[in-house]
């Protein structure tokens, strides 16, 4: 267990123009579960490989515990990594796979046997110890890969998209299992994924990355409630947040666009003080939209009107896409909605849950949490 | 049950169909393998010399007795074994070394170098023999002679002084690329992340090679050794051109001995007896080869 400090780390590949990872700055808590999340090519795996010692750090310092590990070879960094492909040694049995690192360290036989058996017990794979990886299912291989990391009793776990090769059901199962395992062992863990659901459900803190830059570091709920820019807002949450280009109308104190009109909150007035009469992005999550019916017609004057284009019943809820002006607005509605394709529909939203972003910089205009604010200083926020 | 006749005719049709499908292969094997084999065995028990075709009759085991007591035959067997084992060791070790070098991403121009390194394999055996005999090993105007003179050593007449070693060198030169190509394919198929995992587990370069890479090369090493053994047992062209089995019997192997019996002594009976020995020798290797292949098929299914 250790605190890991990444101090202003940059990575530039040979022949690459831009930094693959740009000024990555993060200090973990002891035993924290940190998730690095972002679309492919955002630098999350490169960051992890630098921590592992598989890639050199171009600039910056990396501390694990009280050691600067720059120049310390991977095997002496006291870390263990779980690979996306599991990277089990195909010619070795499960037992040999797990024992390999200890065997190289020339630990006594009895100690190795005990360590392997203990790890196998934690993961429930005692009955697989004499099998070859080939004879295992995906979930079992995943457990063996975790076991190989556990036996070393490292200070830091690194997991590189460990669940992406599993089927959906197994993924949910292993997700819970890894979280439980982390709670039991209390080892500082870095977990890389491109799946925001995995990030939200597993991470104590989440680092959202894009194009090598950190966008925001925050707890799952803070990311959801107070995204610092449109990228984070759109990345976290399914279905994604709707973005509407709206004009801030001074006279009526409303956000107005084609097909919709939303009243401003008190909090918005200060946020939008400099944007009166100009355009901003209004963000609203699909789960915060509701259908206007006879019952609630009088209680709200926030209206988004358009025609229904797509209806996706999911059982518990129904996802509806409504064309509002030039925008397609996705709404998560009650599953008993009577809407049909082509129907006119009126949606309403809660102004409290509205997000506002600058039209040019795409940064939030609302209050952010402290940790969020600190990390957005040089964040790159233009959309591609 | 209701139509037992119909069912029986259906079965007969199925049998006929499978016979028709297997038939051509069976006929092919019969004509090209069983017939020559049977004739060889038959002639090995006959008196049959092309110079004295009128002397015929059953020879019993006399052809076998004659070649077993022939010192040239014993030398041929010993030379064959020396040749096979040394060439195996040389081609596999050098081939593996080359494969490791060309599998490394940091080697500059490795694609071009790899093509050069593979080229000897695509030269005909007779041309290889001529190339080495005249261009490389010739004591008056060969390349090696020139090198030796440049170093102030008087040139060695390789083919007459160390004939078997020279043949081993020539054949290893030709067959190293084969080992290299097979092992290179196998090396590049080892996923990078397994080596990275070993590195993180604390394995150094040698340990990674010893415990991770080498075990995964096992199967292709086995295949290389088996196939090369079979090819090395029947080496002929290079010896025919470069040394003609000489001086004396110094570089005569079993195939060349059989050739001499058949087309120098014109003794078809003795040549056939020698060929039966060769068949036995080759089959010992083939048994292992077939076993390996069937084990592979079993494991894959």
Short mmCIF file of C-alpha atoms in Angstrom, two decimals, chain A residues 49 52-54 73-75 79-81 83 85-92 97 100-104 106 134 148 152, chain B residues 190-204 207-208 210-216 219 296 299-301:
data_model
loop_
_atom_site.label_atom_id
_atom_site.label_comp_id
_atom_site.label_asym_id
_atom_site.label_seq_id
_atom_site.Cartn_x
_atom_site.Cartn_y
_atom_site.Cartn_z
CA UNK A 49 2.43 1.90 -18.72
CA UNK A 52 4.42 0.22 -14.62
CA UNK A 53 7.80 1.09 -16.08
CA UNK A 54 6.98 -0.24 -19.54
CA UNK A 73 13.26 -1.04 -13.34
CA UNK A 74 9.70 -2.31 -13.37
CA UNK A 75 10.41 -5.38 -11.28
CA UNK A 79 3.76 -2.99 -8.69
CA UNK A 80 1.69 -5.69 -10.37
CA UNK A 81 -0.21 -5.32 -13.59
CA UNK A 83 -3.25 -6.95 -18.82
CA UNK A 85 -5.44 -9.86 -22.79
CA UNK A 86 -4.58 -11.37 -19.37
CA UNK A 87 -1.12 -12.24 -20.79
CA UNK A 88 -1.04 -15.59 -19.04
CA UNK A 89 1.91 -17.81 -19.87
CA UNK A 90 0.27 -20.43 -22.10
CA UNK A 91 2.70 -23.24 -21.41
CA UNK A 92 2.44 -22.98 -17.63
CA UNK A 97 1.65 -18.77 -13.71
CA UNK A 100 6.44 -17.33 -11.56
CA UNK A 101 7.35 -13.97 -10.00
CA UNK A 102 8.07 -15.52 -6.61
CA UNK A 103 10.13 -18.27 -8.23
CA UNK A 104 12.25 -15.62 -9.95
CA UNK A 106 14.00 -17.35 -5.31
CA UNK A 134 -6.16 -22.79 -22.61
CA UNK A 148 -0.83 -13.56 -10.46
CA UNK A 152 3.25 -10.60 -5.27
CA UNK B 190 4.49 -14.72 -29.20
CA UNK B 191 2.39 -11.81 -27.93
CA UNK B 192 4.34 -8.80 -26.73
CA UNK B 193 2.28 -8.49 -23.54
CA UNK B 194 3.35 -11.93 -22.34
CA UNK B 195 6.96 -10.78 -22.48
CA UNK B 196 5.94 -7.55 -20.75
CA UNK B 197 4.17 -9.55 -18.06
CA UNK B 198 7.34 -11.59 -17.56
CA UNK B 199 9.35 -8.37 -17.37
CA UNK B 200 7.02 -7.02 -14.69
CA UNK B 201 7.23 -10.37 -12.91
CA UNK B 202 10.94 -9.69 -12.61
CA UNK B 203 12.37 -11.77 -15.44
CA UNK B 204 15.52 -10.48 -17.13
CA UNK B 207 15.05 -15.60 -17.95
CA UNK B 208 12.35 -14.35 -20.31
CA UNK B 210 14.54 -19.40 -21.02
CA UNK B 211 11.16 -19.61 -19.26
CA UNK B 212 8.76 -17.81 -21.59
CA UNK B 213 10.04 -17.72 -25.18
CA UNK B 214 11.83 -21.05 -25.49
CA UNK B 215 8.97 -23.20 -24.14
CA UNK B 216 6.65 -21.62 -26.66
CA UNK B 219 6.61 -27.20 -31.06
CA UNK B 296 -0.95 -31.52 -32.44
CA UNK B 299 -4.60 -30.90 -28.88
CA UNK B 300 -6.23 -28.49 -31.31
CA UNK B 301 -9.54 -30.33 -31.50
#
